[in-house]
Coordinates of C-alpha atoms in Angstrom, one line a residue:
Chain A
M1 CA -47.2 -25.9 35.7
V2 CA -44.5 -28.2 37.1
W3 CA -46.9 -31.1 37.0
K4 CA -47.4 -30.6 33.3
Y5 CA -43.7 -30.8 32.5
L6 CA -43.3 -33.7 34.9
S7 CA -46.0 -35.7 33.1
I8 CA -44.5 -34.8 29.7
A9 CA -41.0 -35.8 30.8
F10 CA -42.1 -39.2 32.2
I11 CA -44.3 -40.1 29.2
V12 CA -41.3 -39.4 27.0
I13 CA -39.1 -41.6 29.3
A14 CA -41.7 -44.4 29.1
L15 CA -42.1 -44.2 25.3
S16 CA -38.3 -44.0 24.9
V17 CA -37.6 -47.0 27.0
G18 CA -40.4 -48.9 25.2
G19 CA -38.9 -47.9 21.9
V20 CA -35.4 -49.0 22.8
W21 CA -36.9 -52.4 24.1
V22 CA -38.7 -53.0 20.8
A23 CA -35.6 -51.9 18.8
H24 CA -33.5 -54.3 20.8
G25 CA -35.7 -57.3 19.9
T26 CA -38.4 -57.4 22.7
N27 CA -36.3 -59.7 24.9
I28 CA -37.6 -60.8 28.3
Y29 CA -34.0 -61.0 29.7
T30 CA -31.5 -58.2 29.1
K31 CA -28.7 -59.6 26.8
D32 CA -25.1 -58.6 27.4
K33 CA -23.8 -60.7 24.5
V34 CA -24.8 -61.5 20.9
P35 CA -23.9 -64.6 18.9
V36 CA -21.4 -64.3 16.1
I37 CA -21.2 -67.2 13.7
T38 CA -17.8 -68.4 12.4
K39 CA -17.3 -71.0 9.7
D40 CA -14.8 -73.8 9.7
E41 CA -13.6 -74.2 6.1
M42 CA -12.0 -77.7 6.6
F43 CA -15.2 -79.3 8.0
G44 CA -17.8 -76.9 6.7
T45 CA -19.3 -76.5 10.1
E46 CA -20.4 -73.3 11.9
S47 CA -19.6 -72.4 15.5
T48 CA -21.0 -69.6 17.7
E49 CA -18.9 -67.1 19.6
W50 CA -20.3 -64.4 21.9
K51 CA -19.6 -60.7 21.4
P52 CA -20.4 -58.2 24.1
E53 CA -23.4 -56.1 23.1
F54 CA -26.2 -54.7 25.2
H55 CA -29.8 -55.4 24.4
L56 CA -32.4 -54.1 26.9
G57 CA -34.8 -56.7 28.2
L58 CA -38.2 -56.5 29.8
E59 CA -36.8 -57.3 33.2
F60 CA -35.4 -53.7 33.4
A61 CA -37.6 -52.0 30.7
G62 CA -40.8 -53.2 32.3
P63 CA -40.4 -51.7 35.8
I64 CA -39.0 -48.4 34.3
M65 CA -41.9 -48.1 31.9
A66 CA -44.5 -49.0 34.6
A67 CA -43.0 -46.5 37.1
S68 CA -42.8 -43.8 34.4
L69 CA -46.4 -44.3 33.4
I70 CA -47.6 -44.2 37.0
I71 CA -45.7 -40.9 37.6
T72 CA -47.2 -39.6 34.4
F73 CA -50.7 -40.5 35.4
F74 CA -50.5 -38.8 38.8
S75 CA -48.6 -35.8 37.5
F76 CA -51.3 -35.3 34.9
R77 CA -54.0 -35.6 37.5
K78 CA -52.3 -33.0 39.6
Y79 CA -51.9 -30.7 36.6
K80 CA -55.6 -31.1 35.7
K81 CA -56.6 -30.3 39.3
S82 CA -54.3 -27.2 39.3
L83 CA -56.1 -25.9 36.2
L84 CA -59.5 -26.1 38.0
K85 CA -58.3 -24.0 41.0
Chain B
M1 CA -14.5 -138.8 -0.4
F2 CA -17.2 -136.7 -2.0
L3 CA -19.0 -136.5 1.3
K4 CA -15.8 -135.3 3.0
N5 CA -15.2 -132.6 0.5
L6 CA -18.8 -131.4 0.7
T7 CA -18.6 -131.3 4.5
I8 CA -15.4 -129.2 4.3
T9 CA -16.9 -126.9 1.7
I10 CA -20.1 -126.3 3.7
S11 CA -18.0 -125.7 6.9
I12 CA -15.9 -123.1 5.2
F13 CA -19.0 -121.5 3.8
L14 CA -20.7 -121.3 7.2
I15 CA -17.6 -120.0 8.9
A16 CA -17.2 -117.3 6.2
T17 CA -20.9 -116.4 6.5
V18 CA -20.6 -116.0 10.3
F19 CA -17.5 -113.9 9.9
V20 CA -19.1 -111.6 7.3
L21 CA -22.3 -111.2 9.4
N22 CA -20.3 -110.3 12.5
A23 CA -18.0 -107.9 10.6
G24 CA -18.8 -104.2 11.2
T25 CA -19.3 -101.5 8.6
G26 CA -16.1 -99.8 7.5
L27 CA -15.3 -96.3 6.2
G28 CA -13.5 -97.8 3.2
N29 CA -10.4 -95.7 3.8
G30 CA -8.1 -98.6 4.4
K31 CA -7.7 -97.9 8.1
S32 CA -8.5 -100.5 10.7
G33 CA -8.0 -101.2 14.4
G34 CA -9.4 -99.3 17.4
K35 CA -8.1 -95.8 17.3
K36 CA -8.2 -93.6 20.5
I37 CA -9.5 -90.2 19.7
A38 CA -9.3 -87.3 22.1
L39 CA -11.5 -84.2 21.7
N40 CA -9.3 -81.3 20.8
N41 CA -10.2 -77.6 20.2
K42 CA -7.2 -77.2 18.0
V43 CA -8.9 -79.6 15.5
G44 CA -12.2 -77.7 15.6
S45 CA -14.3 -75.8 18.0
N46 CA -16.1 -78.4 20.2
Q47 CA -19.5 -77.0 20.9
I48 CA -23.0 -77.9 21.7
K49 CA -25.8 -75.5 20.6
F50 CA -29.1 -75.7 22.3
F51 CA -32.4 -74.3 21.1
S52 CA -35.6 -73.8 23.2
K53 CA -38.6 -72.7 21.2
A54 CA -41.5 -71.9 23.5
P55 CA -44.6 -69.7 22.9
G56 CA -43.3 -67.0 25.2
E57 CA -39.6 -66.9 24.1
D58 CA -37.0 -68.5 21.9
I59 CA -33.7 -69.2 23.6
E60 CA -30.5 -70.1 21.8
G61 CA -27.3 -71.0 23.7
T62 CA -24.0 -72.8 23.5
A63 CA -21.8 -74.9 25.7
N64 CA -18.0 -74.9 25.1
G65 CA -16.5 -76.7 28.1
I66 CA -16.4 -80.1 26.4
S67 CA -13.9 -82.8 26.9
G68 CA -13.8 -86.5 26.2
N69 CA -12.4 -89.3 24.2
F70 CA -13.6 -92.3 22.3
T71 CA -12.4 -95.4 20.5
L72 CA -13.3 -95.7 16.8
D73 CA -12.4 -98.6 14.5
P74 CA -12.6 -97.2 10.9
S75 CA -13.2 -100.8 9.7
N76 CA -15.9 -101.5 12.3
L77 CA -17.9 -98.4 13.2
E78 CA -20.5 -100.3 15.2
A79 CA -17.8 -101.0 17.8
T80 CA -17.3 -97.3 18.6
N81 CA -17.4 -96.3 22.3
G82 CA -16.4 -93.5 24.5
S83 CA -17.6 -90.6 26.6
V84 CA -18.1 -86.9 26.4
T85 CA -18.4 -84.5 29.3
V86 CA -19.8 -81.0 29.3
E87 CA -19.3 -78.4 32.0
V88 CA -22.7 -76.9 32.9
K89 CA -21.0 -73.6 33.8
S90 CA -19.8 -73.3 30.2
M91 CA -23.4 -73.0 29.0
E92 CA -24.4 -69.5 28.0
T93 CA -27.3 -67.8 26.3
G94 CA -26.1 -64.2 25.9
S95 CA -27.8 -63.0 29.0
G96 CA -25.8 -63.1 32.3
S97 CA -29.0 -62.9 34.5
R98 CA -30.7 -65.7 32.5
D99 CA -27.5 -67.8 32.7
A100 CA -27.5 -67.4 36.5
H101 CA -31.1 -68.7 36.6
M102 CA -30.1 -71.6 34.3
Y103 CA -27.3 -72.7 36.6
S104 CA -29.5 -72.5 39.7
E105 CA -32.0 -74.8 41.3
P106 CA -34.8 -75.6 40.1
W107 CA -33.1 -75.6 36.7
L108 CA -29.7 -77.3 36.1
N109 CA -28.5 -77.0 39.7
E110 CA -24.8 -76.5 38.6
K111 CA -23.5 -76.9 42.2
G112 CA -25.1 -80.3 42.6
F113 CA -24.7 -81.6 39.1
P114 CA -21.7 -79.7 37.5
K115 CA -21.3 -82.0 34.5
I116 CA -23.5 -83.4 31.7
T117 CA -22.2 -86.7 30.3
L118 CA -22.8 -88.7 27.2
Q119 CA -21.6 -92.4 27.4
I120 CA -21.4 -93.8 23.9
K121 CA -21.9 -97.6 23.8
G122 CA -22.0 -98.2 20.1
M123 CA -23.3 -97.3 16.7
K124 CA -25.9 -98.9 14.4
N125 CA -27.7 -98.2 11.1
V126 CA -24.4 -97.1 9.5
K127 CA -25.2 -95.8 6.0
N128 CA -24.2 -93.4 3.3
V129 CA -20.5 -94.3 3.6
K130 CA -18.4 -92.3 1.2
Y131 CA -14.7 -92.1 0.8
D132 CA -12.9 -89.6 -1.4
A133 CA -9.3 -90.8 -1.9
S134 CA -8.1 -87.5 -3.3
S135 CA -9.0 -85.5 -0.2
G136 CA -8.5 -88.4 2.2
K137 CA -12.0 -87.7 3.6
A138 CA -14.5 -90.4 4.6
T139 CA -18.0 -89.7 5.8
A140 CA -20.9 -91.8 7.1
N141 CA -24.2 -91.4 8.8
A142 CA -25.2 -93.6 11.7
T143 CA -27.3 -93.8 14.9
V144 CA -25.3 -93.6 18.0
F145 CA -26.7 -95.0 21.3
G146 CA -25.7 -94.9 24.9
D147 CA -26.5 -93.2 28.2
F148 CA -27.1 -89.4 28.6
T149 CA -26.8 -88.0 32.1
L150 CA -28.2 -84.6 32.9
H151 CA -29.2 -83.2 36.3
G152 CA -28.0 -86.4 37.9
I153 CA -30.5 -88.6 35.9
T154 CA -29.4 -91.0 33.3
T155 CA -31.6 -91.9 30.3
H156 CA -31.0 -94.1 27.3
M157 CA -30.4 -92.0 24.2
E158 CA -30.2 -92.6 20.5
A159 CA -29.2 -89.9 18.1
E160 CA -28.4 -89.4 14.4
I161 CA -24.8 -88.5 13.7
T162 CA -22.6 -87.6 10.8
L163 CA -19.1 -88.9 11.1
T164 CA -16.2 -87.3 9.1
Y165 CA -12.7 -88.9 9.1
I166 CA -9.9 -87.0 7.5
N167 CA -6.5 -88.6 7.0
E168 CA -3.5 -86.7 8.3
S169 CA -2.1 -84.3 5.7
D170 CA 0.0 -81.1 5.5
K171 CA -3.3 -79.2 5.9
T172 CA -4.4 -81.1 9.0
K173 CA -0.9 -80.9 10.5
A174 CA -1.3 -77.1 10.6
R175 CA -3.9 -77.6 13.3
A176 CA -2.8 -80.8 15.1
L177 CA -1.1 -84.1 14.6
G178 CA -2.9 -87.4 13.6
D179 CA -6.0 -88.2 11.6
F180 CA -9.0 -85.9 12.3
V181 CA -12.4 -87.1 13.3
M182 CA -15.5 -84.9 13.5
V183 CA -18.9 -86.0 14.7
T184 CA -22.1 -83.9 14.5
V185 CA -25.0 -85.1 16.6
N186 CA -28.6 -83.9 16.7
F187 CA -30.9 -84.9 19.5
N188 CA -33.6 -83.7 21.8
V189 CA -33.7 -83.6 25.6
H190 CA -37.0 -83.8 27.5
L191 CA -36.5 -81.6 30.6
L192 CA -39.1 -83.5 32.6
E193 CA -37.4 -86.8 32.0
H194 CA -34.4 -85.3 33.9
K195 CA -36.6 -83.8 36.6
I196 CA -35.8 -80.2 35.5
L197 CA -39.0 -78.7 36.6
G198 CA -38.1 -75.0 36.5
K199 CA -40.2 -72.3 38.2
A200 CA -43.9 -73.0 38.2
G201 CA -45.5 -72.3 34.8
V202 CA -42.2 -71.4 33.0
V203 CA -41.5 -74.8 31.3
G204 CA -43.8 -75.0 28.3
D205 CA -44.4 -71.2 28.3
K206 CA -41.0 -69.5 28.2
V207 CA -38.8 -72.6 28.2
A208 CA -39.6 -75.5 25.8
E209 CA -40.3 -78.9 27.4
V210 CA -38.1 -80.4 24.7
V211 CA -34.7 -78.7 24.0
N212 CA -32.9 -79.5 20.8
L213 CA -29.2 -80.1 21.0
Q214 CA -26.8 -79.8 18.0
A215 CA -23.3 -80.9 18.9
S216 CA -20.1 -80.8 16.9
F217 CA -17.2 -82.8 18.4
F218 CA -13.7 -82.6 16.9
G219 CA -10.8 -84.8 17.8
N220 CA -7.5 -86.3 16.6
V221 CA -6.1 -89.8 16.7
Q222 CA -3.6 -90.2 19.5

């Protein structure tokens, strides 16, 4: 029975991390800052400043999702085998 | 007597023609003489934005560590010259780990080549000169040319610029003393021309071969 819950838990983790990655803009690299545009009234130009804000990238999301899916796969296999016994 | 007068007239005409042909394009704001301009963040935020559009990823970043000065004659824009230096370490893309890659070899190699320089040698094709006496603001478009050094390799560069010259006023004094000058520049950098090879397969896939730079330089007359 523990394999069933383990596989459910890790598929939820994989889907959650994937969802966060998509919601954060499907970046390859994790971003720790986002651009904020400010306008100079005298010259009419725009400049960019950086504000701290976390956006999960594939560099971290990818390995977490891959590991979670592998654990899910083997847990589910164990669960199926335990049902046959 | 007639021949003498004719010779003098023709000589004066020729001298005047040569003078007019050699004279540069002015901003029409009544200012003249070479003015030394130092880049100053109190005048405006000196910044270069860079854009890489590749099939795998779009990257947008900025560089703020900019210093430099140039000489500009408002009555002869073609004679403009000077230099601008950018600290590689001031470049950022919003991702600390990506920035670390960008500073390293085989990318910009910040330790070996910590500065990017733009040596301005002159201007040409000055056009769209406008002066508004009420605001004391003059603008012009031109092509600036000179040498661009990145990753230790210097290439000839030409770029379209917009020049804005603002006479000193109570409004400008709130930021800094002297007349203000702003130059916006738009040009492309070919990474391979500067031997920025990157990791195998990355340039052209996740990083564009041609990176677009949009610079805004602000300075005041010293």
